[in-house]
mmCIF file of N, CA and C in Angstrom:
data_model
loop_
_atom_site.group_PDB
_atom_site.id
_atom_site.type_symbol
_atom_site.label_atom_id
_atom_site.label_comp_id
_atom_site.label_asym_id
_atom_site.label_seq_id
_atom_site.Cartn_x
_atom_site.Cartn_y
_atom_site.Cartn_z
ATOM 1 N N GLU A 1 -247.258 -39.651 2.516
ATOM 2 C CA GLU A 1 -246.126 -40.340 1.895
ATOM 3 C C GLU A 1 -245.182 -39.345 1.219
ATOM 4 N N LEU A 2 -245.759 -38.341 0.617
ATOM 5 C CA LEU A 2 -244.939 -37.308 -0.020
ATOM 6 C C LEU A 2 -244.120 -36.563 1.026
ATOM 7 N N GLN A 3 -244.727 -36.266 2.165
ATOM 8 C CA GLN A 3 -244.023 -35.584 3.260
ATOM 9 C C GLN A 3 -242.851 -36.444 3.748
ATOM 10 N N GLN A 4 -243.073 -37.728 3.840
ATOM 11 C CA GLN A 4 -242.013 -38.640 4.286
ATOM 12 C C GLN A 4 -240.851 -38.632 3.291
ATOM 13 N N LYS A 5 -241.143 -38.628 2.003
ATOM 14 C CA LYS A 5 -240.098 -38.570 0.971
ATOM 15 C C LYS A 5 -239.315 -37.265 1.060
ATOM 16 N N VAL A 6 -240.012 -36.177 1.326
ATOM 17 C CA VAL A 6 -239.361 -34.876 1.467
ATOM 18 C C VAL A 6 -238.414 -34.890 2.665
ATOM 19 N N GLU A 7 -238.877 -35.481 3.771
ATOM 20 C CA GLU A 7 -238.041 -35.572 4.972
ATOM 21 C C GLU A 7 -236.818 -36.454 4.717
ATOM 22 N N GLU A 8 -237.017 -37.572 4.019
ATOM 23 C CA GLU A 8 -235.898 -38.456 3.693
ATOM 24 C C GLU A 8 -234.889 -37.746 2.791
ATOM 25 N N THR A 9 -235.404 -36.984 1.852
ATOM 26 C CA THR A 9 -234.536 -36.226 0.946
ATOM 27 C C THR A 9 -233.721 -35.198 1.720
ATOM 28 N N GLU A 10 -234.356 -34.510 2.637
ATOM 29 C CA GLU A 10 -233.652 -33.520 3.451
ATOM 30 C C GLU A 10 -232.574 -34.180 4.306
ATOM 31 N N LEU A 11 -232.925 -35.341 4.867
ATOM 32 C CA LEU A 11 -231.960 -36.089 5.673
ATOM 33 C C LEU A 11 -230.759 -36.507 4.831
ATOM 34 N N LEU A 12 -231.021 -36.989 3.631
ATOM 35 C CA LEU A 12 -229.936 -37.389 2.737
ATOM 36 C C LEU A 12 -229.075 -36.194 2.331
ATOM 37 N N LYS A 13 -229.686 -35.046 2.120
ATOM 38 C CA LYS A 13 -228.939 -33.834 1.791
ATOM 39 C C LYS A 13 -228.020 -33.430 2.938
ATOM 40 N N MET A 14 -228.545 -33.539 4.172
ATOM 41 C CA MET A 14 -227.724 -33.196 5.341
ATOM 42 C C MET A 14 -226.559 -34.168 5.479
ATOM 43 N N GLU A 15 -226.815 -35.461 5.267
ATOM 44 C CA GLU A 15 -225.743 -36.456 5.344
ATOM 45 C C GLU A 15 -224.684 -36.203 4.276
ATOM 46 N N LEU A 16 -225.148 -35.876 3.080
ATOM 47 C CA LEU A 16 -224.230 -35.575 1.991
ATOM 48 C C LEU A 16 -223.372 -34.354 2.317
ATOM 49 N N GLN A 17 -223.991 -33.345 2.903
ATOM 50 C CA GLN A 17 -223.256 -32.143 3.285
ATOM 51 C C GLN A 17 -222.214 -32.465 4.363
ATOM 52 N N MET A 18 -222.577 -33.312 5.328
ATOM 53 C CA MET A 18 -221.629 -33.703 6.371
ATOM 54 C C MET A 18 -220.471 -34.507 5.774
ATOM 55 N N LEU A 19 -220.779 -35.387 4.843
ATOM 56 C CA LEU A 19 -219.733 -36.161 4.183
ATOM 57 C C LEU A 19 -218.794 -35.257 3.385
ATOM 58 N N GLU A 20 -219.353 -34.286 2.714
ATOM 59 C CA GLU A 20 -218.541 -33.345 1.943
ATOM 60 C C GLU A 20 -217.649 -32.522 2.869
ATOM 61 N N THR A 21 -218.187 -32.097 3.994
ATOM 62 C CA THR A 21 -217.402 -31.353 4.979
ATOM 63 C C THR A 21 -216.245 -32.203 5.495
ATOM 64 N N GLU A 22 -216.527 -33.450 5.789
ATOM 65 C CA GLU A 22 -215.491 -34.370 6.271
ATOM 66 C C GLU A 22 -214.442 -34.624 5.191
ATOM 67 N N ARG A 23 -214.882 -34.747 3.948
ATOM 68 C CA ARG A 23 -213.949 -34.945 2.837
ATOM 69 C C ARG A 23 -212.998 -33.763 2.706
ATOM 70 N N VAL A 24 -213.539 -32.562 2.824
ATOM 71 C CA VAL A 24 -212.711 -31.359 2.745
ATOM 72 C C VAL A 24 -211.724 -31.322 3.912
ATOM 73 N N ARG A 25 -212.195 -31.648 5.107
ATOM 74 C CA ARG A 25 -211.320 -31.666 6.281
ATOM 75 C C ARG A 25 -210.183 -32.665 6.097
ATOM 76 N N LEU A 26 -210.514 -33.861 5.634
ATOM 77 C CA LEU A 26 -209.490 -34.873 5.405
ATOM 78 C C LEU A 26 -208.517 -34.452 4.308
ATOM 79 N N SER A 27 -209.016 -33.765 3.317
ATOM 80 C CA SER A 27 -208.145 -33.268 2.255
ATOM 81 C C SER A 27 -207.142 -32.251 2.806
ATOM 82 N N LEU A 28 -207.623 -31.374 3.691
ATOM 83 C CA LEU A 28 -206.726 -30.392 4.311
ATOM 84 C C LEU A 28 -205.679 -31.068 5.191
ATOM 85 N N VAL A 29 -206.099 -32.085 5.931
ATOM 86 C CA VAL A 29 -205.152 -32.827 6.772
ATOM 87 C C VAL A 29 -204.119 -33.520 5.883
ATOM 88 N N GLU A 30 -204.576 -34.092 4.788
ATOM 89 C CA GLU A 30 -203.651 -34.777 3.872
ATOM 90 C C GLU A 30 -202.626 -33.799 3.298
ATOM 91 N N GLU A 31 -203.077 -32.614 2.895
ATOM 92 C CA GLU A 31 -202.157 -31.605 2.362
ATOM 93 C C GLU A 31 -201.132 -31.193 3.413
ATOM 94 N N LYS A 32 -201.593 -30.969 4.635
ATOM 95 C CA LYS A 32 -200.701 -30.561 5.717
ATOM 96 C C LYS A 32 -199.690 -31.662 6.013
ATOM 97 N N LEU A 33 -200.168 -32.900 6.022
ATOM 98 C CA LEU A 33 -199.286 -34.035 6.272
ATOM 99 C C LEU A 33 -198.230 -34.151 5.170
ATOM 100 N N MET A 34 -198.620 -33.947 3.939
ATOM 101 C CA MET A 34 -197.657 -33.991 2.829
ATOM 102 C C MET A 34 -196.612 -32.887 2.975
ATOM 103 N N ASP A 35 -197.040 -31.696 3.386
ATOM 104 C CA ASP A 35 -196.091 -30.599 3.608
ATOM 105 C C ASP A 35 -195.090 -30.959 4.696
ATOM 106 N N VAL A 36 -195.591 -31.529 5.786
ATOM 107 C CA VAL A 36 -194.721 -31.922 6.903
ATOM 108 C C VAL A 36 -193.740 -32.997 6.452
ATOM 109 N N LEU A 37 -194.233 -33.984 5.704
ATOM 110 C CA LEU A 37 -193.356 -35.054 5.235
ATOM 111 C C LEU A 37 -192.284 -34.533 4.280
ATOM 112 N N GLN A 38 -192.632 -33.566 3.446
ATOM 113 C CA GLN A 38 -191.632 -32.969 2.548
ATOM 114 C C GLN A 38 -190.556 -32.230 3.341
ATOM 115 N N LEU A 39 -190.967 -31.500 4.367
ATOM 116 C CA LEU A 39 -189.994 -30.802 5.204
ATOM 117 C C LEU A 39 -189.089 -31.798 5.928
ATOM 118 N N LEU A 40 -189.667 -32.879 6.441
ATOM 119 C CA LEU A 40 -188.864 -33.905 7.101
ATOM 120 C C LEU A 40 -187.883 -34.537 6.125
ATOM 121 N N GLN A 41 -188.319 -34.750 4.899
ATOM 122 C CA GLN A 41 -187.436 -35.320 3.877
ATOM 123 C C GLN A 41 -186.272 -34.372 3.591
ATOM 124 N N GLN A 42 -186.567 -33.086 3.496
ATOM 125 C CA GLN A 42 -185.503 -32.104 3.255
ATOM 126 C C GLN A 42 -184.500 -32.110 4.393
ATOM 127 N N LEU A 43 -184.993 -32.170 5.618
ATOM 128 C CA LEU A 43 -184.093 -32.191 6.767
ATOM 129 C C LEU A 43 -183.298 -33.492 6.818
ATOM 130 N N ARG A 44 -183.920 -34.586 6.456
ATOM 131 C CA ARG A 44 -183.198 -35.856 6.420
ATOM 132 C C ARG A 44 -182.082 -35.807 5.384
ATOM 133 N N ASP A 45 -182.375 -35.193 4.228
ATOM 134 C CA ASP A 45 -181.365 -35.063 3.183
ATOM 135 C C ASP A 45 -180.190 -34.207 3.655
ATOM 136 N N LEU A 46 -180.447 -33.328 4.613
ATOM 137 C CA LEU A 46 -179.387 -32.489 5.179
ATOM 138 C C LEU A 46 -178.694 -33.177 6.360
ATOM 139 N N ASN A 47 -179.063 -34.417 6.621
ATOM 140 C CA ASN A 47 -178.476 -35.201 7.716
ATOM 141 C C ASN A 47 -178.660 -34.557 9.083
ATOM 142 N N ILE A 48 -179.840 -34.023 9.317
ATOM 143 C CA ILE A 48 -180.121 -33.433 10.629
ATOM 144 C C ILE A 48 -180.064 -34.539 11.681
ATOM 145 N N SER A 49 -179.576 -34.211 12.835
ATOM 146 C CA SER A 49 -179.437 -35.230 13.884
ATOM 147 C C SER A 49 -180.810 -35.651 14.414
ATOM 148 N N LYS A 50 -180.850 -36.871 14.921
ATOM 149 C CA LYS A 50 -182.091 -37.370 15.517
ATOM 150 C C LYS A 50 -182.437 -36.560 16.753
ATOM 151 N N ARG A 51 -181.435 -36.106 17.443
ATOM 152 C CA ARG A 51 -181.656 -35.296 18.640
ATOM 153 C C ARG A 51 -182.353 -33.981 18.273
ATOM 154 N N ALA A 52 -181.900 -33.340 17.196
ATOM 155 C CA ALA A 52 -182.516 -32.077 16.765
ATOM 156 C C ALA A 52 -183.958 -32.308 16.324
ATOM 157 N N LEU A 53 -184.188 -33.378 15.580
ATOM 158 C CA LEU A 53 -185.565 -33.695 15.161
ATOM 159 C C LEU A 53 -186.436 -34.001 16.372
ATOM 160 N N GLY A 54 -185.866 -34.700 17.336
ATOM 161 C CA GLY A 54 -186.603 -35.007 18.562
ATOM 162 C C GLY A 54 -186.993 -33.749 19.315
ATOM 163 N N LYS A 55 -186.078 -32.781 19.366
ATOM 164 C CA LYS A 55 -186.382 -31.520 20.049
ATOM 165 C C LYS A 55 -187.513 -30.779 19.347
ATOM 166 N N ILE A 56 -187.504 -30.797 18.013
ATOM 167 C CA ILE A 56 -188.567 -30.138 17.252
ATOM 168 C C ILE A 56 -189.908 -30.812 17.545
ATOM 169 N N LEU A 57 -189.906 -32.136 17.533
ATOM 170 C CA LEU A 57 -191.141 -32.873 17.786
ATOM 171 C C LEU A 57 -191.650 -32.644 19.204
ATOM 172 N N LEU A 58 -190.746 -32.698 20.188
ATOM 173 C CA LEU A 58 -191.163 -32.467 21.578
ATOM 174 C C LEU A 58 -191.679 -31.043 21.775
ATOM 175 N N SER A 59 -191.038 -30.091 21.131
ATOM 176 C CA SER A 59 -191.492 -28.701 21.204
ATOM 177 C C SER A 59 -192.903 -28.572 20.622
ATOM 178 N N THR A 60 -193.130 -29.242 19.515
ATOM 179 C CA THR A 60 -194.453 -29.229 18.889
ATOM 180 C C THR A 60 -195.504 -29.814 19.817
ATOM 181 N N LEU A 61 -195.209 -30.989 20.377
ATOM 182 C CA LEU A 61 -196.172 -31.645 21.255
ATOM 183 C C LEU A 61 -196.426 -30.829 22.516
ATOM 184 N N GLU A 62 -195.392 -30.189 23.025
ATOM 185 C CA GLU A 62 -195.547 -29.352 24.220
ATOM 186 C C GLU A 62 -196.456 -28.155 23.929
ATOM 187 N N SER A 63 -196.274 -27.546 22.775
ATOM 188 C CA SER A 63 -197.091 -26.373 22.455
ATOM 189 C C SER A 63 -198.532 -26.752 22.140
ATOM 190 N N CYS A 64 -198.786 -28.012 21.826
ATOM 191 C CA CYS A 64 -200.150 -28.473 21.525
ATOM 192 C C CYS A 64 -200.761 -29.237 22.690
ATOM 193 N N ARG A 65 -200.176 -29.110 23.847
ATOM 194 C CA ARG A 65 -200.649 -29.857 25.020
ATOM 195 C C ARG A 65 -202.103 -29.513 25.344
ATOM 196 N N ASP A 66 -202.439 -28.228 25.350
ATOM 197 C CA ASP A 66 -203.814 -27.790 25.628
ATOM 198 C C ASP A 66 -204.465 -27.397 24.307
ATOM 199 N N PRO A 67 -205.337 -28.249 23.769
ATOM 200 C CA PRO A 67 -205.939 -27.951 22.464
ATOM 201 C C PRO A 67 -206.754 -26.671 22.494
ATOM 202 N N GLN A 68 -206.662 -25.936 21.374
ATOM 203 C CA GLN A 68 -207.432 -24.701 21.248
ATOM 204 C C GLN A 68 -208.876 -25.052 20.905
ATOM 205 N N PRO A 69 -209.815 -24.326 21.484
ATOM 206 C CA PRO A 69 -211.228 -24.626 21.193
ATOM 207 C C PRO A 69 -211.548 -24.384 19.716
ATOM 208 N N GLY A 70 -212.325 -25.286 19.172
ATOM 209 C CA GLY A 70 -212.770 -25.131 17.789
ATOM 210 C C GLY A 70 -211.754 -25.574 16.755
ATOM 211 N N LYS A 71 -210.612 -26.073 17.167
ATOM 212 C CA LYS A 71 -209.591 -26.499 16.212
ATOM 213 C C LYS A 71 -209.295 -27.971 16.443
ATOM 214 N N ALA A 72 -209.343 -28.757 15.382
ATOM 215 C CA ALA A 72 -209.082 -30.187 15.503
ATOM 216 C C ALA A 72 -207.647 -30.398 15.978
ATOM 217 N N GLN A 73 -207.473 -31.232 16.989
ATOM 218 C CA GLN A 73 -206.149 -31.410 17.589
ATOM 219 C C GLN A 73 -205.146 -31.974 16.592
ATOM 220 N N LEU A 74 -205.558 -32.929 15.765
ATOM 221 C CA LEU A 74 -204.655 -33.495 14.776
ATOM 222 C C LEU A 74 -204.149 -32.412 13.832
ATOM 223 N N PHE A 75 -205.048 -31.604 13.328
ATOM 224 C CA PHE A 75 -204.651 -30.538 12.410
ATOM 225 C C PHE A 75 -203.769 -29.524 13.129
ATOM 226 N N GLU A 76 -204.077 -29.235 14.381
ATOM 227 C CA GLU A 76 -203.277 -28.291 15.159
ATOM 228 C C GLU A 76 -201.846 -28.807 15.322
ATOM 229 N N VAL A 77 -201.692 -30.083 15.626
ATOM 230 C CA VAL A 77 -200.357 -30.667 15.786
ATOM 231 C C VAL A 77 -199.592 -30.618 14.464
ATOM 232 N N LEU A 78 -200.254 -31.007 13.370
ATOM 233 C CA LEU A 78 -199.592 -30.969 12.061
ATOM 234 C C LEU A 78 -199.201 -29.546 11.675
ATOM 235 N N ASP A 79 -200.104 -28.604 11.923
ATOM 236 C CA ASP A 79 -199.835 -27.207 11.594
ATOM 237 C C ASP A 79 -198.653 -26.680 12.403
ATOM 238 N N THR A 80 -198.633 -26.976 13.688
ATOM 239 C CA THR A 80 -197.544 -26.520 14.553
ATOM 240 C C THR A 80 -196.237 -27.187 14.155
ATOM 241 N N LEU A 81 -196.276 -28.473 13.839
ATOM 242 C CA LEU A 81 -195.068 -29.176 13.417
ATOM 243 C C LEU A 81 -194.535 -28.584 12.123
ATOM 244 N N GLN A 82 -195.428 -28.264 11.204
ATOM 245 C CA GLN A 82 -194.992 -27.643 9.957
ATOM 246 C C GLN A 82 -194.312 -26.301 10.234
ATOM 247 N N GLN A 83 -194.888 -25.517 11.125
ATOM 248 C CA GLN A 83 -194.294 -24.224 11.464
ATOM 249 C C GLN A 83 -192.926 -24.401 12.106
ATOM 250 N N GLU A 84 -192.813 -25.373 13.013
ATOM 251 C CA GLU A 84 -191.529 -25.634 13.684
ATOM 252 C C GLU A 84 -190.478 -26.073 12.669
ATOM 253 N N LEU A 85 -190.853 -26.965 11.761
ATOM 254 C CA LEU A 85 -189.904 -27.447 10.761
ATOM 255 C C LEU A 85 -189.526 -26.344 9.785
ATOM 256 N N THR A 86 -190.496 -25.543 9.389
ATOM 257 C CA THR A 86 -190.227 -24.444 8.469
ATOM 258 C C THR A 86 -189.297 -23.418 9.111
ATOM 259 N N ALA A 87 -189.420 -23.233 10.411
ATOM 260 C CA ALA A 87 -188.589 -22.257 11.109
ATOM 261 C C ALA A 87 -187.158 -22.758 11.325
ATOM 262 N N CYS A 88 -186.921 -24.043 11.076
ATOM 263 C CA CYS A 88 -185.587 -24.618 11.278
ATOM 264 C C CYS A 88 -184.580 -23.883 10.397
ATOM 265 N N GLU A 89 -183.528 -23.399 11.002
ATOM 266 C CA GLU A 89 -182.521 -22.608 10.295
ATOM 267 C C GLU A 89 -181.852 -23.384 9.169
ATOM 268 N N LEU A 90 -181.776 -24.685 9.295
ATOM 269 C CA LEU A 90 -181.096 -25.487 8.275
ATOM 270 C C LEU A 90 -181.718 -25.336 6.905
ATOM 271 N N LEU A 91 -183.037 -25.285 6.866
ATOM 272 C CA LEU A 91 -183.712 -25.182 5.579
ATOM 273 C C LEU A 91 -183.429 -23.852 4.904
ATOM 274 N N HIS A 92 -183.171 -22.825 5.688
ATOM 275 C CA HIS A 92 -182.935 -21.502 5.129
ATOM 276 C C HIS A 92 -181.472 -21.300 4.751
ATOM 277 N N ARG A 93 -180.579 -22.090 5.336
ATOM 278 C CA ARG A 93 -179.150 -21.950 5.056
ATOM 279 C C ARG A 93 -178.639 -23.086 4.176
ATOM 280 N N GLN A 94 -179.517 -23.849 3.590
ATOM 281 C CA GLN A 94 -179.144 -25.037 2.839
ATOM 282 C C GLN A 94 -178.088 -24.760 1.748
ATOM 283 N N PRO A 95 -178.257 -23.782 0.848
ATOM 284 C CA PRO A 95 -177.258 -23.592 -0.194
ATOM 285 C C PRO A 95 -175.874 -23.249 0.373
ATOM 286 N N MET A 96 -175.828 -22.420 1.395
ATOM 287 C CA MET A 96 -174.567 -22.014 1.988
ATOM 288 C C MET A 96 -173.890 -23.211 2.651
ATOM 289 N N GLU A 97 -174.646 -24.046 3.339
ATOM 290 C CA GLU A 97 -174.098 -25.192 4.059
ATOM 291 C C GLU A 97 -173.554 -26.241 3.103
ATOM 292 N N GLN A 98 -174.167 -26.401 1.944
ATOM 293 C CA GLN A 98 -173.733 -27.434 1.022
ATOM 294 C C GLN A 98 -172.345 -27.140 0.471
ATOM 295 N N ALA A 99 -171.952 -25.900 0.463
ATOM 296 C CA ALA A 99 -170.635 -25.535 -0.049
ATOM 297 C C ALA A 99 -169.532 -25.889 0.938
ATOM 298 N N GLN A 100 -169.868 -26.114 2.207
ATOM 299 C CA GLN A 100 -168.880 -26.416 3.228
ATOM 300 C C GLN A 100 -168.485 -27.882 3.169
ATOM 301 N N SER A 101 -167.433 -28.200 3.872
ATOM 302 C CA SER A 101 -166.977 -29.595 3.922
ATOM 303 C C SER A 101 -167.988 -30.444 4.686
ATOM 304 N N PRO A 102 -167.997 -31.759 4.457
ATOM 305 C CA PRO A 102 -168.954 -32.633 5.154
ATOM 306 C C PRO A 102 -168.804 -32.573 6.668
ATOM 307 N N ARG A 103 -167.587 -32.428 7.178
ATOM 308 C CA ARG A 103 -167.388 -32.396 8.627
ATOM 309 C C ARG A 103 -168.040 -31.155 9.241
ATOM 310 N N SER A 104 -167.795 -29.998 8.640
ATOM 311 C CA SER A 104 -168.402 -28.782 9.189
ATOM 312 C C SER A 104 -169.899 -28.775 8.989
ATOM 313 N N LEU A 105 -170.383 -29.413 7.936
ATOM 314 C CA LEU A 105 -171.819 -29.503 7.691
ATOM 315 C C LEU A 105 -172.487 -30.293 8.817
ATOM 316 N N SER A 106 -171.937 -31.419 9.184
ATOM 317 C CA SER A 106 -172.577 -32.214 10.245
ATOM 318 C C SER A 106 -172.544 -31.484 11.568
ATOM 319 N N ASN A 107 -171.481 -30.740 11.850
ATOM 320 C CA ASN A 107 -171.423 -29.971 13.080
ATOM 321 C C ASN A 107 -172.461 -28.856 13.073
ATOM 322 N N ALA A 108 -172.632 -28.202 11.949
ATOM 323 C CA ALA A 108 -173.604 -27.110 11.848
ATOM 324 C C ALA A 108 -175.022 -27.646 12.028
ATOM 325 N N LEU A 109 -175.291 -28.842 11.538
ATOM 326 C CA LEU A 109 -176.629 -29.411 11.636
ATOM 327 C C LEU A 109 -177.016 -29.654 13.085
ATOM 328 N N VAL A 110 -176.107 -30.092 13.869
ATOM 329 C CA VAL A 110 -176.404 -30.398 15.261
ATOM 330 C C VAL A 110 -176.689 -29.126 16.032
ATOM 331 N N ILE A 111 -176.000 -28.059 15.718
ATOM 332 C CA ILE A 111 -176.120 -26.827 16.474
ATOM 333 C C ILE A 111 -177.320 -25.978 16.035
ATOM 334 N N SER A 112 -177.651 -25.964 14.748
ATOM 335 C CA SER A 112 -178.629 -25.045 14.212
ATOM 336 C C SER A 112 -180.019 -25.178 14.797
ATOM 337 N N CYS A 113 -180.511 -26.368 14.935
ATOM 338 C CA CYS A 113 -181.884 -26.531 15.404
ATOM 339 C C CYS A 113 -181.858 -26.730 16.904
#
């Protein structure tokens, strides 16, 4: 009976460890998702065109077509999307663009990404 309790305890420890691992993974996905959403919000505030956002998204999905071994596909897509959004020239030229007239700003947004 003592051996059975020891085995049950070990099983519970393993389950707890798996749950903790999953919790950490979900936490990382949540952080990445929040980063992506913040970048999308910044681009929306800059009135980026839907076409430019669509190109970024399609580029992301194309680059994640063949999942890398050992990397969760969801996290890979979020990570790649974050990189694509971060690389968008609009976010880096934001202060300079805001000084321009609204007409030239909208034209620059369409061309930049």
